[in-house]
N, C-alpha and C. Protein backbone atom coordinates (compact mmCIF):
# COMPACT_ATOMS: atom_id res chain seq x y z
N UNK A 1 4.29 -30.85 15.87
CA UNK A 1 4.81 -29.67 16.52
C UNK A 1 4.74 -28.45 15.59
N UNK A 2 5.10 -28.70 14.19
CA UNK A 2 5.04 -27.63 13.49
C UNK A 2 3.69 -27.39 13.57
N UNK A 3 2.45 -28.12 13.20
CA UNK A 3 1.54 -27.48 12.96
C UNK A 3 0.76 -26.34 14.35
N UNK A 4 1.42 -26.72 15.51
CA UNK A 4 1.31 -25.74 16.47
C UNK A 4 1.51 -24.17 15.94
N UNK A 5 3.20 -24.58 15.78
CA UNK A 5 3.84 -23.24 15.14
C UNK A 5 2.77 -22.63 14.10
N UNK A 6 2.23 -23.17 13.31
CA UNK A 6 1.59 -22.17 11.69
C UNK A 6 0.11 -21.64 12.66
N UNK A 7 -0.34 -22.45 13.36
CA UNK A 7 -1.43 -21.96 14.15
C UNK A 7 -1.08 -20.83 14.86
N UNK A 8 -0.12 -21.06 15.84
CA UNK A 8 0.10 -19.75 16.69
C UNK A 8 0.77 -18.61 15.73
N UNK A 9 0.84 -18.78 14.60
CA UNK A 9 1.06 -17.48 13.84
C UNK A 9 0.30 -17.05 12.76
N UNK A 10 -0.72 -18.05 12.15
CA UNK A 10 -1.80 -17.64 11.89
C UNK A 10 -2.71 -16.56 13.29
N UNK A 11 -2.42 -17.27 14.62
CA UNK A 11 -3.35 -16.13 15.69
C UNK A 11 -2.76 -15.01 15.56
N UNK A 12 -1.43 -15.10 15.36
CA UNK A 12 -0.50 -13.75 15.36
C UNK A 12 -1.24 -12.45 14.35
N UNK A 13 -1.14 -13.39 13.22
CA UNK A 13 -1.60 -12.52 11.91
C UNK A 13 -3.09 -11.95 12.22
N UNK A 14 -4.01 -12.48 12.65
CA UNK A 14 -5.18 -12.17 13.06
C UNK A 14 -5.39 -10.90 14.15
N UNK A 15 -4.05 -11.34 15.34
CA UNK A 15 -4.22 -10.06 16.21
C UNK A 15 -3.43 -9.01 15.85
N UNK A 16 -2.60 -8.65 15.06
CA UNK A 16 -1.82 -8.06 14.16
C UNK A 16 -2.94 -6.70 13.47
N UNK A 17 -3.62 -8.07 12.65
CA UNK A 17 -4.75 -7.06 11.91
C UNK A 17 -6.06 -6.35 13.33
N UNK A 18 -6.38 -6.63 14.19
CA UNK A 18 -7.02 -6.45 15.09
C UNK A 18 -6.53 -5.38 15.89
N UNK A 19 -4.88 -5.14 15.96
CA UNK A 19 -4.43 -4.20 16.56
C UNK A 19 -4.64 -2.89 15.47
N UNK A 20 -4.31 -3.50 13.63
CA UNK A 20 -4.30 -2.45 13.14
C UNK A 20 -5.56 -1.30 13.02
N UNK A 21 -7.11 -2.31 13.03
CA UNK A 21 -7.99 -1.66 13.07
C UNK A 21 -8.44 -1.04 14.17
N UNK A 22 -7.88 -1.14 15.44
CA UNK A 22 -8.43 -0.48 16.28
C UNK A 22 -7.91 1.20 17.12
N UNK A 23 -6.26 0.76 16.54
CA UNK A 23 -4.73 1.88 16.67
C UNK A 23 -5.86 2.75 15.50
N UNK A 24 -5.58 2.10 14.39
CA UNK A 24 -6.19 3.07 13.30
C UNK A 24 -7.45 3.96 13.18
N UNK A 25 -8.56 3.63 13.80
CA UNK A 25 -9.70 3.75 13.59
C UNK A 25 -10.35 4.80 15.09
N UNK A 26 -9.23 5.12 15.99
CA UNK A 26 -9.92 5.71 16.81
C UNK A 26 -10.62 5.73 17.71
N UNK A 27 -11.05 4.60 17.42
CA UNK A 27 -12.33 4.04 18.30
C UNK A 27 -13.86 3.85 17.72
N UNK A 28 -14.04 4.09 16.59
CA UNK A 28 -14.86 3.75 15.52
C UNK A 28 -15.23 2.95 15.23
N UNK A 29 -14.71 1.77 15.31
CA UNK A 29 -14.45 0.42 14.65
C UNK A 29 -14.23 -0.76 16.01
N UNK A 30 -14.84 -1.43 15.94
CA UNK A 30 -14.85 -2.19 17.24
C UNK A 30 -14.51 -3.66 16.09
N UNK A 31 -13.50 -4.48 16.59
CA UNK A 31 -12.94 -5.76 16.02
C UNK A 31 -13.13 -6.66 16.89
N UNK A 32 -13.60 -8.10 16.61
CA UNK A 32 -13.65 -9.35 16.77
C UNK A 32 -13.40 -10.26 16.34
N UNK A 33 -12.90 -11.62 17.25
CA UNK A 33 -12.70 -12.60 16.76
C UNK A 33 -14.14 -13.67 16.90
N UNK A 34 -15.03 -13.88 16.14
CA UNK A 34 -16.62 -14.14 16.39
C UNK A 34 -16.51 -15.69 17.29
N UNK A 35 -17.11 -16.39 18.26
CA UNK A 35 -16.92 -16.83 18.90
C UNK A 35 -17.75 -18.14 18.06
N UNK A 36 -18.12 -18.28 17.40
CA UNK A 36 -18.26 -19.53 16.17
C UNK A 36 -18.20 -19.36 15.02
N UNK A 37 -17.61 -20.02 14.33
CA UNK A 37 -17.35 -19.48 12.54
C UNK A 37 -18.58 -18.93 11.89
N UNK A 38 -19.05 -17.65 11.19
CA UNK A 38 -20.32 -17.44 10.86
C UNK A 38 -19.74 -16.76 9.40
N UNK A 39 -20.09 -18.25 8.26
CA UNK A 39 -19.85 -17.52 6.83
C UNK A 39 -18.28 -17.42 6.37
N UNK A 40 -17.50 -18.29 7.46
CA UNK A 40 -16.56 -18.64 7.02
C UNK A 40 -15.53 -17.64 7.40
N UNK A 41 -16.14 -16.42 8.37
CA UNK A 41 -15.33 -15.20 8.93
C UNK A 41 -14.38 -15.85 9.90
N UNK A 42 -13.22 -15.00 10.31
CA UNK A 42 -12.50 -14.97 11.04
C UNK A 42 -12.01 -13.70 11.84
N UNK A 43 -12.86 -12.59 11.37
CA UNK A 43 -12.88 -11.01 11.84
C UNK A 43 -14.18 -10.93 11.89
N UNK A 44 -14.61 -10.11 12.58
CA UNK A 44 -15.80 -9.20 12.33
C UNK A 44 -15.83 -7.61 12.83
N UNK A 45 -15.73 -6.77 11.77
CA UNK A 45 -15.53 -5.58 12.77
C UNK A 45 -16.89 -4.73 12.27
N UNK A 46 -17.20 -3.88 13.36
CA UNK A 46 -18.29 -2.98 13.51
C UNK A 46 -18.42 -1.50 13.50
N UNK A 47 -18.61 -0.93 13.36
CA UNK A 47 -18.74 0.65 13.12
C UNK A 47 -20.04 1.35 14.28
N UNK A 48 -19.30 2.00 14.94
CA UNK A 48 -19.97 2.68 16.26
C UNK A 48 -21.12 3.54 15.39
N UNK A 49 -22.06 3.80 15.38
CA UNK A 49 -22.62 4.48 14.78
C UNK A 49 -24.19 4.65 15.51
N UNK A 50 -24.39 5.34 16.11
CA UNK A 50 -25.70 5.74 16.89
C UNK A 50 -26.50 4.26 17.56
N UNK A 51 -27.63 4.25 17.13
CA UNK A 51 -28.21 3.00 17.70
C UNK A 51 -27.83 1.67 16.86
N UNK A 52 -27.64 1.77 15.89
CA UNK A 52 -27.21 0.50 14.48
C UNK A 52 -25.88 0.19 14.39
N UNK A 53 -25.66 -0.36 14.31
CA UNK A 53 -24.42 -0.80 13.98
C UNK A 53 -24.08 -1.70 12.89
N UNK A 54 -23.06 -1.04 12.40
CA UNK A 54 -22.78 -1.70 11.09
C UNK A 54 -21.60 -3.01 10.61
N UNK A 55 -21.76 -4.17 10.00
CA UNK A 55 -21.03 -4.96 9.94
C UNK A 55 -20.04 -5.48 9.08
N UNK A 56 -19.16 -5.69 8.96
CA UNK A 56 -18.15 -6.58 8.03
C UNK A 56 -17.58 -7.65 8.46
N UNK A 57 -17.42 -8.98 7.87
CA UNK A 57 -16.54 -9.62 7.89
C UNK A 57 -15.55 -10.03 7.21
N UNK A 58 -14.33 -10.38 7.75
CA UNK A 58 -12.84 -11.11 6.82
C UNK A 58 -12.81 -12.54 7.25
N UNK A 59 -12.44 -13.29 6.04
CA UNK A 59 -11.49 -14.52 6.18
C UNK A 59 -10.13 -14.37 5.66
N UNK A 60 -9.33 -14.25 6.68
CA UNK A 60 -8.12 -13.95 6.66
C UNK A 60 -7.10 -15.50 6.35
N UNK A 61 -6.89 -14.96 5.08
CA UNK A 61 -6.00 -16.15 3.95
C UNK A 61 -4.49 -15.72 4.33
N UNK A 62 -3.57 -16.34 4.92
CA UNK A 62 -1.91 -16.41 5.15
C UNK A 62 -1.02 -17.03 4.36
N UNK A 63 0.07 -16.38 4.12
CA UNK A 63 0.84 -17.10 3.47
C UNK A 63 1.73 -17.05 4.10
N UNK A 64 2.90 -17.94 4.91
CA UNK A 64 3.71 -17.98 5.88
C UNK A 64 5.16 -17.85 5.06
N UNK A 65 6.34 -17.07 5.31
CA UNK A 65 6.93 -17.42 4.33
C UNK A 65 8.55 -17.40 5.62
N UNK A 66 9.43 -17.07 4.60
CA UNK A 66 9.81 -16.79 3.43
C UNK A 66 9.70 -18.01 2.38
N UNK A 67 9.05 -17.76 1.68
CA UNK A 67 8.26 -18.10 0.42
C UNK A 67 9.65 -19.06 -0.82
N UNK A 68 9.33 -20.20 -1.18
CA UNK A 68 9.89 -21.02 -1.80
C UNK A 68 9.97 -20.97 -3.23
N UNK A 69 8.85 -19.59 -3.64
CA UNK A 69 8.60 -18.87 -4.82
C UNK A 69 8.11 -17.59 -4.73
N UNK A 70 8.00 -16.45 -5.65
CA UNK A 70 7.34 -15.49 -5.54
C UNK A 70 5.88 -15.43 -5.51
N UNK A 71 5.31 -16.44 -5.75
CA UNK A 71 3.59 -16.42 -6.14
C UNK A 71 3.27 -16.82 -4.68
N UNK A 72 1.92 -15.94 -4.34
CA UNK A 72 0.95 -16.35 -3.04
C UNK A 72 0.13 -16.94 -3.95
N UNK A 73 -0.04 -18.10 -3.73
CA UNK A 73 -1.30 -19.26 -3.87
C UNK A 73 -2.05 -19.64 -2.64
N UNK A 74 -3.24 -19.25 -3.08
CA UNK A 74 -4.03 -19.81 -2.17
C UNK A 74 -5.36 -20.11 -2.56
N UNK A 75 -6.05 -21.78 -2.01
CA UNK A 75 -7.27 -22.60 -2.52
C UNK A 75 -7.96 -22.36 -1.32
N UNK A 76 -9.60 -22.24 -1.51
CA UNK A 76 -10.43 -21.96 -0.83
C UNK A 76 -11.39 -23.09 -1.22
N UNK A 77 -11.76 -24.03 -0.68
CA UNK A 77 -13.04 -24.72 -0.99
C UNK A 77 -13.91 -23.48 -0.85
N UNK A 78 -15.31 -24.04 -1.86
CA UNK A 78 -16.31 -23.18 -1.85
C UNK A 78 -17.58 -23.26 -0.77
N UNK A 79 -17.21 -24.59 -0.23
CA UNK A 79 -18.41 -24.41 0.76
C UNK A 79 -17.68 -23.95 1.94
N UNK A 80 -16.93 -23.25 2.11
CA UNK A 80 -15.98 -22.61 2.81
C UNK A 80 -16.58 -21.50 3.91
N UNK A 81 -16.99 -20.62 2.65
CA UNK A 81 -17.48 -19.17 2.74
C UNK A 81 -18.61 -19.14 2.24
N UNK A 82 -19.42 -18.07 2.12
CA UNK A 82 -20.91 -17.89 1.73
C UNK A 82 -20.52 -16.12 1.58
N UNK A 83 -20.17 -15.44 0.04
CA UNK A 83 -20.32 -14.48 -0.87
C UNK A 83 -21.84 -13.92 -0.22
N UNK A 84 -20.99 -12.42 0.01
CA UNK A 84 -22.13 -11.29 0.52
C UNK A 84 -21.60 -10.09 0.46
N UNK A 85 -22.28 -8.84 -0.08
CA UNK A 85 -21.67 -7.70 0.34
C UNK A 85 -20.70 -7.09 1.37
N UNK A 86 -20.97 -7.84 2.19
CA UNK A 86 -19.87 -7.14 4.03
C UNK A 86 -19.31 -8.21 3.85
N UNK A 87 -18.93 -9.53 3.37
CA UNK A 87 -18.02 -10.24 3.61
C UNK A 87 -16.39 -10.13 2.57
N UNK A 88 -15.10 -10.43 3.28
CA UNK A 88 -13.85 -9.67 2.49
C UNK A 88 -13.05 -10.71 2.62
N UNK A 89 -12.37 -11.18 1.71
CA UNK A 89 -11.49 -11.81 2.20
C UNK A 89 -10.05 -11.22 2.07
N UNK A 90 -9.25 -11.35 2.91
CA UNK A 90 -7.69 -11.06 3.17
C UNK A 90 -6.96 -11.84 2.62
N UNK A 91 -5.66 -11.40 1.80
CA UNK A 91 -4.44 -12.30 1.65
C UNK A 91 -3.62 -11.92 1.61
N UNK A 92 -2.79 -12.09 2.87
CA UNK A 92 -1.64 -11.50 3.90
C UNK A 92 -0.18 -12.13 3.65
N UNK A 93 0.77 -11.77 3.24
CA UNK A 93 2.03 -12.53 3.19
C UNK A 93 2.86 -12.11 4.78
N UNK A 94 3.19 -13.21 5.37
CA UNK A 94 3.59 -13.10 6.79
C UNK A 94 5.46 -13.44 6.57
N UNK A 95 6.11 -12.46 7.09
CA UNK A 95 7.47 -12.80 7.23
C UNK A 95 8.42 -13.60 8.32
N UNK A 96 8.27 -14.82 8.14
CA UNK A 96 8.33 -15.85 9.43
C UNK A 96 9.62 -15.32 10.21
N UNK A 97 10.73 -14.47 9.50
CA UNK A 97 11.92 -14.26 9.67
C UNK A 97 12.10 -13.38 10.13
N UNK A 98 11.26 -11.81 9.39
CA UNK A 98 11.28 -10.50 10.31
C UNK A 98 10.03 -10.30 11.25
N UNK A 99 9.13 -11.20 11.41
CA UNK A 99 8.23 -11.30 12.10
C UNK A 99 6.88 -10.01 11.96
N UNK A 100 6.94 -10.03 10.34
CA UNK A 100 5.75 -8.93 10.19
C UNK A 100 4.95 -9.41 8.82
N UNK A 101 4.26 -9.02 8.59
CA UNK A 101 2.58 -9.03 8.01
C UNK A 101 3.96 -8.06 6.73
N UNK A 102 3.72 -8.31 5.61
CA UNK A 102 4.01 -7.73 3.71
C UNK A 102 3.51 -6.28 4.25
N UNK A 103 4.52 -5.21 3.44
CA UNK A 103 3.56 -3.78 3.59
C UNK A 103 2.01 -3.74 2.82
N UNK A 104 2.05 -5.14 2.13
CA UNK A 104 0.85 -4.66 1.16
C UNK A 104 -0.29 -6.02 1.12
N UNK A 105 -1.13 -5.45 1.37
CA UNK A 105 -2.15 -7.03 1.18
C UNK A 105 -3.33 -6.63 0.16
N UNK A 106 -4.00 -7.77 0.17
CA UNK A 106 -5.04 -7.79 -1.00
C UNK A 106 -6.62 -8.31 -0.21
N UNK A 107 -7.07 -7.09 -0.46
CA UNK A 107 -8.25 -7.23 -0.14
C UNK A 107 -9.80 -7.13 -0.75
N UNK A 108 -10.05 -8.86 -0.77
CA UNK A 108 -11.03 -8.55 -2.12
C UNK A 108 -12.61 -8.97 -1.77
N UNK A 109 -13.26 -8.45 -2.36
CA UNK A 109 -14.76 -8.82 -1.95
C UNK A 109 -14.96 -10.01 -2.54
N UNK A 110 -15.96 -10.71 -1.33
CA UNK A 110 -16.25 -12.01 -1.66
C UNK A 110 -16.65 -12.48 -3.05
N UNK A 111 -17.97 -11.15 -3.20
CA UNK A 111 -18.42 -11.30 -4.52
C UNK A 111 -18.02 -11.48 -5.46
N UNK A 112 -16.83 -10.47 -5.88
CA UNK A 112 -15.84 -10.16 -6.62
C UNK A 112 -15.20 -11.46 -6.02
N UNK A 113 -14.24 -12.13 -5.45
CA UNK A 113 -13.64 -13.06 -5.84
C UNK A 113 -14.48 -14.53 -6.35
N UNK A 114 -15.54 -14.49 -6.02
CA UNK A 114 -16.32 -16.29 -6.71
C UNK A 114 -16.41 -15.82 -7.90
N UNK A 115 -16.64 -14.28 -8.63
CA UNK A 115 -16.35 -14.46 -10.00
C UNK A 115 -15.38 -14.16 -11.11
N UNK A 116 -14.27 -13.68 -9.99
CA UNK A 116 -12.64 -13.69 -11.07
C UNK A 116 -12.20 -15.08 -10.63
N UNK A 117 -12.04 -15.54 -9.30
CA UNK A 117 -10.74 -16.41 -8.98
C UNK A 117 -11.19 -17.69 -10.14
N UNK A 118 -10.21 -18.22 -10.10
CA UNK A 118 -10.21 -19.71 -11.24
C UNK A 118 -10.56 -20.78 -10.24
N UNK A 119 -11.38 -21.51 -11.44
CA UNK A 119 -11.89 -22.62 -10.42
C UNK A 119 -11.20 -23.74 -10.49
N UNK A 120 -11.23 -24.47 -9.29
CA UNK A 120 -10.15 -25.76 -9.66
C UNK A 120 -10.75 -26.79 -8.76
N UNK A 121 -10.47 -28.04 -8.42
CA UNK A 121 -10.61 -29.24 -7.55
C UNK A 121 -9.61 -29.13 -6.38
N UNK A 122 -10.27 -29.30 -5.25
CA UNK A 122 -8.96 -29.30 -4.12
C UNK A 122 -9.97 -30.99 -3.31
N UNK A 123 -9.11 -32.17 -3.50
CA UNK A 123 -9.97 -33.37 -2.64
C UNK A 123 -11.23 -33.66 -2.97
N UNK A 124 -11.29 -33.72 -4.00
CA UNK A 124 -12.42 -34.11 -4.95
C UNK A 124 -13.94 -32.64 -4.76
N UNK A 125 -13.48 -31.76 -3.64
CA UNK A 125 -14.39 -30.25 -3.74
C UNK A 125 -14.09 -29.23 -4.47
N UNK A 126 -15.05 -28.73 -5.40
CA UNK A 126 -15.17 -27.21 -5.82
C UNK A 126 -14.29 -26.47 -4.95
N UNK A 127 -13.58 -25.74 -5.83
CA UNK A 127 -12.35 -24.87 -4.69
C UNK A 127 -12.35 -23.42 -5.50
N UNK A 128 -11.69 -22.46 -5.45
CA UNK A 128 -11.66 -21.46 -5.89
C UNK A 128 -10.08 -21.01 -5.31
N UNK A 129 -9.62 -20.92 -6.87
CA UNK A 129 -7.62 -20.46 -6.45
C UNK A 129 -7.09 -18.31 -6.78
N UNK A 130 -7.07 -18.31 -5.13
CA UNK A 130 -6.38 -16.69 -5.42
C UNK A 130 -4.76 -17.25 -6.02
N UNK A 131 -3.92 -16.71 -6.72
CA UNK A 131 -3.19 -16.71 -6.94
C UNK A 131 -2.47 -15.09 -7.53
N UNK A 132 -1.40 -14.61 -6.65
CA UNK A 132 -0.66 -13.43 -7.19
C UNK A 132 0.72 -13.84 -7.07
N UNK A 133 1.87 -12.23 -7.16
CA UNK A 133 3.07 -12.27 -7.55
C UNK A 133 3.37 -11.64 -5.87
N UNK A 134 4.10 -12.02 -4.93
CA UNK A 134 4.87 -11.34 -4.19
C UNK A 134 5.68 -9.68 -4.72
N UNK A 135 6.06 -9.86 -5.44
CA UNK A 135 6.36 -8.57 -6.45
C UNK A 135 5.30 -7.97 -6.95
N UNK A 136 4.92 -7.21 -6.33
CA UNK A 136 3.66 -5.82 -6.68
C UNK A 136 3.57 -5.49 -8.17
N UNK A 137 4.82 -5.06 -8.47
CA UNK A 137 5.13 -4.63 -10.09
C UNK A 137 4.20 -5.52 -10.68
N UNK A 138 4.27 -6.79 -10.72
CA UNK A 138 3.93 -7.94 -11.44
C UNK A 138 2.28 -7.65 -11.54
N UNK A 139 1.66 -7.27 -12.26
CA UNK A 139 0.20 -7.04 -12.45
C UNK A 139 -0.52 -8.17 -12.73
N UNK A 140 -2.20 -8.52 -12.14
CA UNK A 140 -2.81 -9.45 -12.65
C UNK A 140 -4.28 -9.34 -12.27
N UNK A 141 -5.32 -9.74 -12.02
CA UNK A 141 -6.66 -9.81 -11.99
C UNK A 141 -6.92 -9.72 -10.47
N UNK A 142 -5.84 -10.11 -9.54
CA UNK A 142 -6.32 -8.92 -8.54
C UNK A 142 -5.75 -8.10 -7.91
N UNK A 143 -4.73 -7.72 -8.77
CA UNK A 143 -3.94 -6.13 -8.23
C UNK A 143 -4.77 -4.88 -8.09
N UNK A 144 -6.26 -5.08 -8.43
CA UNK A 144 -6.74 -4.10 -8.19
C UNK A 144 -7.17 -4.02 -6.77
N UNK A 145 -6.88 -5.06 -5.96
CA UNK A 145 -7.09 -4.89 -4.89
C UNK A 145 -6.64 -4.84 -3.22
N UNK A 146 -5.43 -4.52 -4.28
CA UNK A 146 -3.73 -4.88 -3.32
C UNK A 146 -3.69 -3.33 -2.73
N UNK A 147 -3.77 -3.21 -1.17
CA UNK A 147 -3.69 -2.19 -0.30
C UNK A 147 -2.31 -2.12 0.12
N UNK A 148 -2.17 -0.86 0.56
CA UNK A 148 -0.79 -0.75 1.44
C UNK A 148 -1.21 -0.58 2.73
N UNK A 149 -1.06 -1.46 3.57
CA UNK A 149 -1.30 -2.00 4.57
C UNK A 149 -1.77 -1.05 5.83
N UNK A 150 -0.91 0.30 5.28
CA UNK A 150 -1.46 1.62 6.54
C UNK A 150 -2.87 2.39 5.73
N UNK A 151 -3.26 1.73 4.96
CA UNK A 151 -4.25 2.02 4.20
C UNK A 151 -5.76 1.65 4.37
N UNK A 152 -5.15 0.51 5.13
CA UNK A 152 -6.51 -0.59 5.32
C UNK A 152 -7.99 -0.20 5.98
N UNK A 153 -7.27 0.59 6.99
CA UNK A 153 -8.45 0.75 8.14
C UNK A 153 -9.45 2.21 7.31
N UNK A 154 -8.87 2.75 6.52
CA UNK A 154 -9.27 4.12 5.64
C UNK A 154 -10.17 3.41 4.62
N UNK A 155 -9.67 2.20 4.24
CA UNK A 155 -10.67 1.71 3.19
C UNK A 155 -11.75 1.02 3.97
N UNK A 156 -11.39 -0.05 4.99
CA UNK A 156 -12.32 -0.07 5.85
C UNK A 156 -13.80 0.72 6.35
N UNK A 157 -13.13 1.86 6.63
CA UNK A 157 -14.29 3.15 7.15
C UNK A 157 -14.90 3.23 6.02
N UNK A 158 -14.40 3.56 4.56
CA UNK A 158 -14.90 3.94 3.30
C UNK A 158 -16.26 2.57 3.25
N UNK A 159 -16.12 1.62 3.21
CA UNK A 159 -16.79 0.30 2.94
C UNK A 159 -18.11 0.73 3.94
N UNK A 160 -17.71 0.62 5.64
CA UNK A 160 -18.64 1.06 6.31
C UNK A 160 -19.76 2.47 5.52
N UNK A 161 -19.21 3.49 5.40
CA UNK A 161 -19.67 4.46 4.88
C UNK A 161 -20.52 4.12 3.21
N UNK A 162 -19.96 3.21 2.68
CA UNK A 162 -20.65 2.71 1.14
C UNK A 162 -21.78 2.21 1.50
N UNK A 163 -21.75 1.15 2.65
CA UNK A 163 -22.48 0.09 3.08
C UNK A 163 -24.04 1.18 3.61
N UNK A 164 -23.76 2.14 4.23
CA UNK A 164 -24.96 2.90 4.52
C UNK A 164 -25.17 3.99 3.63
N UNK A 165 -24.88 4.44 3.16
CA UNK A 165 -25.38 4.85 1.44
C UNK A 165 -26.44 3.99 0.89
N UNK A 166 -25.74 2.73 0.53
CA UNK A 166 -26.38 1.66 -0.28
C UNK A 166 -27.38 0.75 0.40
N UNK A 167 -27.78 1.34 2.11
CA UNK A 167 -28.68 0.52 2.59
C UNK A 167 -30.18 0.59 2.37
């Protein structure tokens, strides 16, 4: 029964972020939930942009709490995901109690995380461990990528906008 519960609030957290990019963005930004796992995504959002359209995806990492410690840990097997420029991963602290998403999440490129996160064994597979502080103050290797949450969809657009620069 519980594992119902963490599912239907993992969907929560997903349409949460889906509401934020689309309230936020104007209409710019078109969000999905991709209708078969592709690369280990769980978002895909798009950028309206003349005939092309431009892509990103998230795998959106949860941490359900209230939390039994201050540290978000979280293990990713590596054949998980497949590291690419447009791909991001999320790591969201969810408040099971006030029923909201942390003001602040961490949002890090794939790339960038297969070569900071620490590697470890999860079931005899190659895994890769995010690990931070619930407490912001607390600095570490990926506070550089800890957003404030009304922030997201601005960095978002920015990424879109990098992404065609650099095409």
């Amino acid at each position: 029964m519980e594992k119902i519960s963490v599912s239907n609030t993992e969907e929560d957290i997903e349409n949460r972020i889906i509401d934020w990019i689309t309230l936020g963005s104007g209409g710019r930004v078109v969000v999905f939930k991709p209708e078969k796992v592709l690369k280990g995504a769980d978002l895909i959002a798009k950028k309206r942009s003349g005939y092309e359209e431009k892509e990103i995806s998230f795998k959106i990492n949860s941490c359900i709490g209230p939390a039994g410690s201050n540290d978000f840990i979280k293990t990713l097997l590596q054949n998980d995901f497949k590291p690419n420029k447009e791909f991001y991963l999320l790591f969201v602290y969810f408040d099971e109690i006030r029923q909201e998403i942390s003001d602040h999440i961490w949002v890090v490129p794939s790339l960038e995380f297969k070569d900071i996160a620490d590697s470890t064994v999860l079931g005899g597979k190659k895994a890769l461990r995010f690990e931070a502080s619930l407490d912001i103050k607390k600095k570490n290797k990926f506070s550089k990528f800890l957003l404030d949450k009304k922030d997201f969809v601005r960095f978002l657009i920015e990424a879109f906008e990098k992404n065609e620069v650099h095409s």
